[in-house]
Coordinates of C-alpha atoms and ligand atoms in Angstrom, one line a residue:
M24 CA -30.6 -11.3 -2.5
N25 CA -31.3 -8.5 0.0
L26 CA -28.4 -6.1 -0.6
E27 CA -29.6 -3.6 1.9
N28 CA -29.6 -5.8 4.9
L29 CA -26.7 -8.0 4.0
H30 CA -24.0 -6.1 5.8
K31 CA -26.1 -4.9 8.7
N32 CA -25.5 -7.8 11.0
R33 CA -22.2 -8.9 9.5
I34 CA -19.4 -9.4 11.9
M35 CA -15.7 -9.8 11.2
I36 CA -14.3 -13.3 11.0
S37 CA -12.0 -12.6 13.9
E38 CA -15.0 -11.6 16.0
A39 CA -16.9 -14.7 14.9
F40 CA -14.2 -16.9 16.5
K41 CA -15.0 -15.3 19.9
K42 CA -18.8 -15.9 19.6
K43 CA -21.1 -18.7 20.4
G44 CA -24.2 -19.7 18.5
K45 CA -25.4 -17.9 15.4
V46 CA -23.1 -15.7 13.3
N47 CA -23.3 -13.7 10.1
V48 CA -20.1 -13.3 8.2
S49 CA -19.2 -12.1 4.7
G50 CA -16.0 -12.4 2.7
W51 CA -14.2 -14.0 -0.2
V52 CA -14.2 -17.7 -0.9
Y53 CA -10.6 -18.6 -0.3
D54 CA -10.7 -22.3 -1.0
G55 CA -13.1 -25.2 -1.2
R56 CA -13.2 -29.0 -1.0
A57 CA -15.8 -31.6 -1.5
L58 CA -15.3 -35.1 0.0
G59 CA -18.5 -37.0 -0.8
K60 CA -20.8 -36.5 2.2
I61 CA -18.9 -33.5 3.5
K62 CA -18.1 -30.2 1.8
F63 CA -15.9 -27.3 3.0
L64 CA -15.4 -23.7 2.1
L65 CA -12.8 -21.4 3.6
L66 CA -14.1 -17.8 3.9
R67 CA -11.6 -14.9 4.2
D68 CA -12.0 -11.3 5.2
K69 CA -9.3 -8.9 6.3
S70 CA -9.4 -10.2 9.8
G71 CA -8.9 -13.9 9.1
I72 CA -10.1 -17.2 7.6
I73 CA -13.0 -19.4 8.9
Q74 CA -14.2 -22.8 7.7
I75 CA -17.8 -23.4 6.6
T76 CA -18.6 -27.1 6.9
A77 CA -21.6 -28.8 5.3
V78 CA -22.4 -32.4 6.1
K79 CA -25.0 -34.0 3.9
D80 CA -28.4 -34.3 5.7
K81 CA -27.2 -31.9 8.4
V82 CA -27.7 -28.8 6.2
T83 CA -30.4 -28.2 3.7
E84 CA -30.1 -30.0 0.4
D85 CA -29.9 -26.7 -1.4
I86 CA -26.9 -25.6 0.6
F87 CA -25.2 -28.9 0.3
N88 CA -25.6 -29.0 -3.5
F89 CA -24.6 -25.4 -3.9
M90 CA -21.4 -25.4 -1.6
D91 CA -19.0 -26.7 -4.3
K92 CA -20.5 -24.6 -7.1
I93 CA -19.2 -21.3 -5.7
S94 CA -16.1 -20.1 -7.5
R95 CA -13.0 -18.9 -5.7
E96 CA -12.8 -15.3 -4.7
S97 CA -16.5 -14.8 -5.1
I98 CA -18.0 -12.9 -2.2
I99 CA -20.6 -14.7 -0.1
N100 CA -22.6 -14.0 3.0
V101 CA -23.1 -16.9 5.4
V102 CA -25.4 -17.1 8.3
G103 CA -24.9 -20.2 10.4
T104 CA -24.1 -21.7 13.8
L105 CA -20.6 -21.8 15.2
K106 CA -19.3 -25.1 16.4
D107 CA -16.0 -26.2 18.0
S108 CA -14.0 -28.4 15.6
K109 CA -10.6 -29.9 16.2
Q110 CA -9.8 -30.2 12.5
A111 CA -10.9 -26.7 11.4
P112 CA -8.3 -23.9 11.2
G113 CA -8.6 -21.9 14.4
G114 CA -10.6 -24.7 16.1
K115 CA -14.1 -23.4 15.0
E116 CA -16.3 -23.9 12.0
I117 CA -19.7 -22.6 10.8
I118 CA -22.6 -24.9 10.0
P119 CA -24.3 -22.9 7.3
E120 CA -28.1 -22.1 7.4
K121 CA -28.1 -19.6 4.6
I122 CA -25.5 -18.8 1.9
E123 CA -25.9 -15.8 -0.4
V124 CA -23.6 -15.0 -3.3
V125 CA -23.0 -11.3 -3.2
S126 CA -20.6 -11.0 -6.1
V127 CA -19.3 -13.7 -8.5
A128 CA -15.6 -14.0 -9.4
E129 CA -15.0 -16.0 -12.6
N130 CA -12.1 -17.1 -14.8
L131 CA -9.4 -15.6 -12.6
P132 CA -6.6 -14.4 -14.9
I133 CA -3.9 -15.0 -12.2
D134 CA -3.2 -17.6 -9.5
V135 CA -4.2 -16.0 -6.2
S136 CA -3.1 -18.7 -3.9
N137 CA -0.5 -17.8 -1.3
F138 CA 2.4 -19.2 -3.3
S139 CA 1.1 -17.9 -6.6
K140 CA 2.6 -19.5 -9.7
T141 CA 1.9 -16.4 -11.7
E142 CA 5.0 -14.2 -12.5
L143 CA 5.3 -10.8 -10.9
P144 CA 4.6 -8.7 -14.1
K145 CA 1.3 -10.6 -14.8
R146 CA 0.3 -10.2 -11.1
L147 CA 1.0 -6.5 -11.4
D148 CA -1.2 -6.3 -14.5
Y149 CA -4.0 -7.6 -12.2
R150 CA -2.8 -5.9 -9.0
F151 CA -6.4 -5.3 -7.8
L152 CA -6.8 -9.1 -7.9
D153 CA -3.3 -9.9 -6.6
L154 CA -4.4 -7.8 -3.6
H155 CA -6.8 -10.6 -2.7
R156 CA -3.8 -12.6 -1.7
R157 CA -3.0 -12.7 2.0
R158 CA 0.7 -12.5 1.2
T159 CA 0.3 -9.3 -0.9
Q160 CA -2.0 -7.8 1.8
A161 CA 0.6 -8.6 4.4
I162 CA 3.2 -6.5 2.7
F163 CA 0.9 -3.5 2.6
R164 CA -0.3 -3.9 6.2
I165 CA 3.4 -3.8 7.2
Q166 CA 3.9 -0.8 5.0
S167 CA 1.1 1.0 6.7
E168 CA 2.7 0.1 10.0
I169 CA 6.0 1.5 8.8
S170 CA 4.6 4.9 7.8
M171 CA 2.4 5.1 10.9
S172 CA 5.4 4.3 13.1
F173 CA 7.5 6.9 11.3
R174 CA 4.8 9.5 11.9
E175 CA 4.4 8.5 15.5
Y176 CA 8.1 8.7 16.2
F177 CA 8.5 12.2 14.9
Y178 CA 5.3 13.5 16.4
S179 CA 6.5 12.2 19.7
K180 CA 9.8 14.1 19.2
G181 CA 7.9 17.4 18.5
F182 CA 8.5 17.5 14.7
M183 CA 5.9 19.2 12.6
E184 CA 4.5 17.3 9.6
V185 CA 4.5 19.4 6.5
Q186 CA 3.0 19.2 3.0
L187 CA 5.2 20.4 0.2
P188 CA 4.6 21.1 -3.5
S189 CA 5.3 18.4 -6.1
I190 CA 5.4 20.7 -9.0
I191 CA 8.6 22.7 -9.3
S192 CA 10.0 25.2 -11.7
S193 CA 13.5 23.8 -12.1
S194 CA 15.8 21.1 -10.9
S195 CA 16.3 21.1 -7.2
E196 CA 19.5 19.0 -7.1
G197 CA 20.9 18.6 -10.5
G198 CA 21.9 15.0 -11.4
T199 CA 18.8 12.8 -11.6
E200 CA 16.5 13.4 -14.5
L201 CA 13.2 15.1 -14.1
F202 CA 9.8 14.5 -15.7
S203 CA 8.5 17.6 -17.4
V204 CA 4.9 18.7 -17.3
N205 CA 2.9 21.3 -19.2
Y206 CA 1.8 24.0 -16.8
F207 CA -0.2 26.6 -18.7
E208 CA 2.3 28.1 -21.1
K209 CA 5.3 26.9 -19.2
K210 CA 7.3 23.7 -18.9
V211 CA 7.7 22.7 -15.3
Y212 CA 8.8 19.5 -13.5
L213 CA 7.7 16.9 -11.0
A214 CA 9.7 17.1 -7.8
Q215 CA 12.6 14.6 -7.4
S216 CA 12.8 15.4 -3.7
P217 CA 11.4 17.9 -1.2
Q218 CA 14.9 18.9 -0.3
L219 CA 14.9 22.7 -0.9
Y220 CA 11.5 23.2 0.7
K221 CA 12.2 21.2 3.9
Q222 CA 15.4 23.3 4.2
M223 CA 13.4 26.5 4.1
L224 CA 11.2 25.1 6.8
A225 CA 14.1 24.0 9.0
C226 CA 15.3 27.6 8.7
S227 CA 11.9 28.9 10.0
V228 CA 9.9 26.4 12.0
E229 CA 12.8 24.1 12.9
N230 CA 12.2 20.4 12.9
V231 CA 9.9 19.0 10.2
F232 CA 9.1 15.8 8.5
T233 CA 7.0 14.7 5.5
I234 CA 6.0 11.6 3.6
A235 CA 5.6 12.4 0.0
P236 CA 5.9 11.1 -3.6
V237 CA 8.9 11.9 -5.7
W238 CA 9.5 11.2 -9.4
R239 CA 12.8 10.3 -11.1
A240 CA 13.0 10.0 -14.9
E241 CA 15.8 7.4 -14.6
K242 CA 15.7 4.9 -17.4
H243 CA 17.1 2.1 -15.4
N244 CA 14.9 -0.9 -14.7
T245 CA 16.3 -2.4 -11.6
V246 CA 14.7 -4.4 -8.7
R247 CA 15.4 -1.5 -6.3
H248 CA 14.3 1.6 -8.3
L249 CA 10.9 3.0 -9.3
N250 CA 10.1 6.1 -11.3
E251 CA 7.6 7.2 -8.7
S252 CA 8.4 6.4 -5.1
R253 CA 7.5 7.7 -1.7
Q254 CA 10.1 9.2 0.6
M255 CA 10.1 9.7 4.4
D256 CA 12.0 12.9 4.9
I257 CA 13.1 14.9 7.9
E258 CA 15.0 18.2 8.4
M259 CA 16.3 19.4 11.7
A260 CA 17.5 22.9 12.7
F261 CA 20.7 23.3 14.7
A262 CA 21.9 19.8 13.8
G263 CA 24.7 18.1 12.0
Q264 CA 25.1 14.6 10.5
E265 CA 25.6 13.0 14.0
E266 CA 22.2 14.2 15.3
V267 CA 20.3 13.2 12.2
M268 CA 22.0 9.8 11.9
K269 CA 20.9 9.1 15.5
E270 CA 17.3 9.9 14.7
L271 CA 17.5 7.7 11.6
G272 CA 18.8 4.7 13.6
E273 CA 16.3 5.2 16.3
V274 CA 13.3 5.7 14.0
V275 CA 14.1 2.5 12.0
Q276 CA 14.5 0.6 15.3
Y277 CA 11.2 1.9 16.4
I278 CA 9.6 1.0 13.1
V279 CA 10.9 -2.6 13.2
K280 CA 9.9 -3.0 16.9
N281 CA 6.3 -2.0 16.0
V282 CA 6.2 -4.3 13.0
L283 CA 7.4 -7.1 15.2
K284 CA 4.8 -6.3 17.8
K285 CA 1.8 -5.4 15.6
C286 CA 2.3 -7.4 12.4
K287 CA 3.1 -10.9 13.9
E288 CA 0.6 -12.6 11.6
E289 CA 1.8 -10.7 8.5
L290 CA 5.4 -11.7 9.2
E291 CA 4.3 -15.3 9.6
I292 CA 2.4 -15.2 6.3
L293 CA 5.5 -13.9 4.6
E294 CA 7.8 -16.2 6.6
V295 CA 10.0 -13.3 7.5
K296 CA 12.4 -13.5 10.4
L297 CA 12.9 -9.9 11.5
K298 CA 15.2 -8.5 14.2
V299 CA 15.5 -5.0 15.6
P300 CA 18.6 -3.7 13.9
Q301 CA 21.8 -2.7 15.6
I302 CA 23.6 0.5 14.7
K303 CA 27.2 0.7 13.3
Y304 CA 29.1 3.9 12.3
L305 CA 31.9 3.7 9.8
S306 CA 33.6 6.7 8.1
Y307 CA 33.9 6.6 4.4
D308 CA 37.7 6.1 4.9
E309 CA 37.2 3.2 7.2
T310 CA 34.7 1.7 4.7
V311 CA 37.2 1.9 1.8
K312 CA 39.8 0.1 3.9
L313 CA 37.3 -2.5 5.2
L314 CA 35.9 -3.4 1.8
K315 CA 39.1 -2.8 -0.2
M316 CA 37.3 -0.2 -2.3
K317 CA 38.9 2.3 -4.6
Y318 CA 39.1 5.7 -2.8
G319 CA 36.8 8.2 -4.4
E320 CA 34.2 5.8 -5.6
D321 CA 30.6 5.3 -4.6
L322 CA 29.5 2.1 -2.8
S323 CA 28.6 -0.5 -5.5
P324 CA 25.7 -2.8 -5.0
E325 CA 28.3 -5.5 -4.2
D326 CA 29.9 -3.3 -1.5
E327 CA 26.5 -2.8 0.1
K328 CA 26.0 -6.6 0.2
K329 CA 29.4 -7.0 1.7
L330 CA 28.5 -4.6 4.5
D331 CA 25.4 -6.7 5.2
K332 CA 27.6 -9.9 5.4
K333 CA 30.0 -8.2 7.8
F334 CA 27.3 -6.6 9.9
P335 CA 24.0 -8.6 9.6
D336 CA 20.8 -7.0 11.0
T337 CA 22.6 -3.7 11.3
I338 CA 22.0 -0.2 10.0
V339 CA 25.5 0.7 8.8
F340 CA 26.1 4.5 8.6
V341 CA 28.8 5.3 6.2
H342 CA 29.5 8.9 7.0
S343 CA 31.9 11.7 6.2
W344 CA 32.0 11.1 2.5
P345 CA 34.3 12.9 0.1
V346 CA 32.8 16.2 -1.1
S347 CA 33.2 15.0 -4.6
L348 CA 30.7 12.2 -4.1
K349 CA 27.9 14.2 -2.4
P350 CA 25.4 16.8 -3.8
F351 CA 26.3 20.5 -3.8
Y352 CA 24.1 21.2 -0.8
I353 CA 26.1 19.0 1.6
I354 CA 28.4 21.0 3.8
P355 CA 32.1 20.4 3.6
K356 CA 33.9 19.6 6.9
D357 CA 34.2 22.7 9.1
G358 CA 32.4 24.7 6.5
K359 CA 35.6 25.1 4.5
I360 CA 35.3 25.1 0.7
D361 CA 38.6 23.1 0.3
S362 CA 37.8 20.3 2.8
K363 CA 38.1 17.0 1.1
L364 CA 35.5 15.4 3.3
S365 CA 31.9 16.4 3.8
E366 CA 29.2 16.0 6.5
G367 CA 27.2 13.6 4.3
F368 CA 26.3 10.0 4.9
D369 CA 24.5 7.0 3.5
A370 CA 22.6 4.4 5.6
I371 CA 22.9 0.7 4.4
Y372 CA 20.5 -1.9 5.8
K373 CA 20.1 -5.5 4.7
G374 CA 22.5 -4.9 1.8
L375 CA 20.8 -1.8 0.3
E376 CA 20.9 1.9 0.7
I377 CA 17.9 3.0 2.6
S378 CA 18.7 6.6 3.1
S379 CA 21.1 9.5 2.2
G380 CA 21.5 12.6 4.3
G381 CA 23.8 15.0 5.9
Q382 CA 24.3 18.6 7.1
R383 CA 23.4 21.2 4.6
I384 CA 25.2 24.4 3.6
H385 CA 23.4 27.3 5.3
I386 CA 25.9 30.0 4.3
P387 CA 25.0 31.7 1.0
E388 CA 28.6 32.5 0.1
L389 CA 29.7 28.9 0.7
L390 CA 26.8 27.6 -1.3
E391 CA 27.8 29.8 -4.3
K392 CA 31.4 28.5 -4.1
M393 CA 30.3 24.9 -3.8
L394 CA 27.9 25.2 -6.8
K395 CA 30.8 26.6 -8.9
K396 CA 33.1 23.8 -7.7
K397 CA 30.5 21.3 -8.8
G398 CA 30.3 23.0 -12.2
L399 CA 26.9 24.4 -11.6
N400 CA 25.8 28.0 -12.2
P401 CA 24.8 29.8 -9.0
K402 CA 22.5 32.1 -11.0
N403 CA 20.2 29.1 -11.6
F404 CA 19.9 28.6 -7.8
K405 CA 19.4 32.3 -6.9
S406 CA 16.1 31.9 -5.0
Y407 CA 17.4 28.8 -3.2
I408 CA 20.6 30.7 -2.1
D409 CA 18.6 33.8 -1.2
S410 CA 16.4 31.8 1.2
F411 CA 19.4 31.5 3.5
R412 CA 20.0 35.3 3.8
F413 CA 17.4 35.9 6.5
G414 CA 18.6 34.0 9.5
A415 CA 19.5 30.4 8.6
P416 CA 20.7 28.0 11.3
P417 CA 22.9 25.1 10.6
H418 CA 20.6 22.2 9.7
A419 CA 20.6 18.6 8.5
G420 CA 18.3 16.0 7.3
W421 CA 17.8 12.8 5.3
S422 CA 15.4 10.8 3.3
I423 CA 14.3 7.1 3.5
G424 CA 12.7 5.4 0.6
L425 CA 9.4 4.0 1.9
E426 CA 9.1 1.2 -0.7
R427 CA 12.8 0.4 -0.3
L428 CA 12.4 0.0 3.5
T429 CA 9.2 -2.0 3.0
Q430 CA 11.0 -4.2 0.5
L431 CA 13.8 -5.0 3.0
I432 CA 11.6 -5.4 6.1
T433 CA 9.3 -7.8 4.2
D434 CA 12.3 -9.5 2.5
Q435 CA 11.2 -9.0 -1.1
T436 CA 13.7 -9.3 -4.0
N437 CA 11.8 -6.8 -6.2
I438 CA 10.8 -3.3 -5.0
R439 CA 7.6 -3.6 -7.1
E440 CA 6.3 -6.1 -4.5
A441 CA 6.4 -3.2 -2.1
V442 CA 4.4 -0.6 -4.0
L443 CA 0.6 -0.9 -4.6
F444 CA 0.6 0.4 -8.1
P445 CA 4.1 0.6 -9.4
R446 CA 5.2 3.3 -11.9
D447 CA 8.3 2.1 -13.8
R448 CA 9.4 2.7 -17.3
D449 CA 6.9 0.3 -18.8
R450 CA 4.1 0.4 -16.3
L451 CA 1.3 2.9 -16.0
V452 CA -1.7 0.6 -15.6
P453 CA -3.4 -0.1 -13.3
Ligands
ATP522 P1 20.3 4.8 -5.1 O1 21.7 5.1 -4.9 O2 19.8 3.6 -4.4 O3 19.8 4.9 -6.5 P2 19.9 7.6 -4.5 O4 21.2 7.8 -3.8 O5 19.8 8.0 -5.9 O6 19.5 6.0 -4.4 P3 18.6 9.4 -2.8 O7 18.4 10.6 -3.6 O8 19.6 9.3 -1.8 O9 18.6 8.2 -3.7 O10 17.1 9.1 -2.1 C1 16.9 8.8 -0.8 C2 16.4 7.3 -0.6 O11 15.2 7.1 -1.4 C3 17.3 6.3 -1.1 O12 18.3 6.0 -0.1 C4 16.4 5.1 -1.4 O13 16.0 4.5 -0.2 C5 15.2 5.8 -2.0 N1 15.2 5.9 -3.4 C6 16.0 6.6 -4.2 N2 15.7 6.5 -5.5 C7 14.7 5.6 -5.6 C8 14.0 5.0 -6.6 N3 14.3 5.4 -7.9 N4 13.0 4.1 -6.3 C9 12.8 3.8 -5.1 N5 13.4 4.3 -4.0 C10 14.4 5.2 -4.2
MN523 MN1 21.5 8.3 -1.9

């Protein structure tokens, strides 16, 4: 085997389909069949699948004998002649003149066919191999399109992309539990959100966005939570909840449009019927009446599903939540400490929360009062409060869970399907 030259003349399978005559392709053996005098291999690379066809006496004896000895998922290099073929997938096949095995795959521990019979936990144990599957690859090509479209949208709107620290000295929000880390002689934490930093940026450089990992030491083991996830965050200066809800609706529509346009094949592989979502605004009060909820309670998973039933293929913004249900940094209506309602919202899409956001408190005195009202000690938030003493405009923002959105767009029941290497309570490898 000549490793050095192997890849030099290699062309992608999608390119091979456009060629005539001799081609040199490499990839993974996807499938194989031997029917007496004729033997087939399906070869896969990231661009597609092509059939290699060997008819006895039309190819060398060596090749014919060898064709059905190559194990699935092994990597081979094939040089051969391209022929039209009505039966072959894509209408073309390669008649092999040379086949070299580049890397052997043996005794596969999981089923890597499209409709794998292996259960998810086992597939995740062998995620590197699970990623050979076109279905698995399709999910992450779509995820890549989602994050790319998110960036594109906000760059086109003049937002600045920012990189924020993931190590923090203390809780930014209260509530969710933090992972602690040894940091020299101190105990510090992994960030549960970039919240406070993006606010500082909105108060200096105005509109910003970031895509960054966050960690939550929540013990739950659900199909929509991870302990490490990635969030797509924005923060806007001189904005309230209406302005940022509008951006959220538009960016998700833009993302879905791009996925529909650029990931046709992936959607087909996944058998996903996707539509550009509509937008619906409902106040918390209206939602309580509509769903016959108990006033003062959060949306339950069932309530979120009901919203999807009533408004399918729609991003439902439930806005103007009671202050009591939102974090301390969400501004009460009209900036009044005794307002019952706030400028905070949740966005529900396909029956799950994809985002929370709202207008923030930019007035130090109001922030102190709100912290006390929430039973928190303003002293513990001194540097955060002080950051608003040097010219802080009203500002608002939100955060979309990247894996959550990928899960919904690719129609997966478990969020672990939408993260390459999940970190949950029990999983740290691979
Ligand atoms: P939920 O109510 O669904 O648990 P949350 O209200 O605790 O989420 P936020 O702090 O509002 O979460 O985070 C913003 C977004 O990040 C959520 O709307 C969701 O899309 C996503 N997200 C939150 N927590 C997780 C998690 N543990 N795993 C994956 N994604 C998450
Ligand atoms: Mn939320």
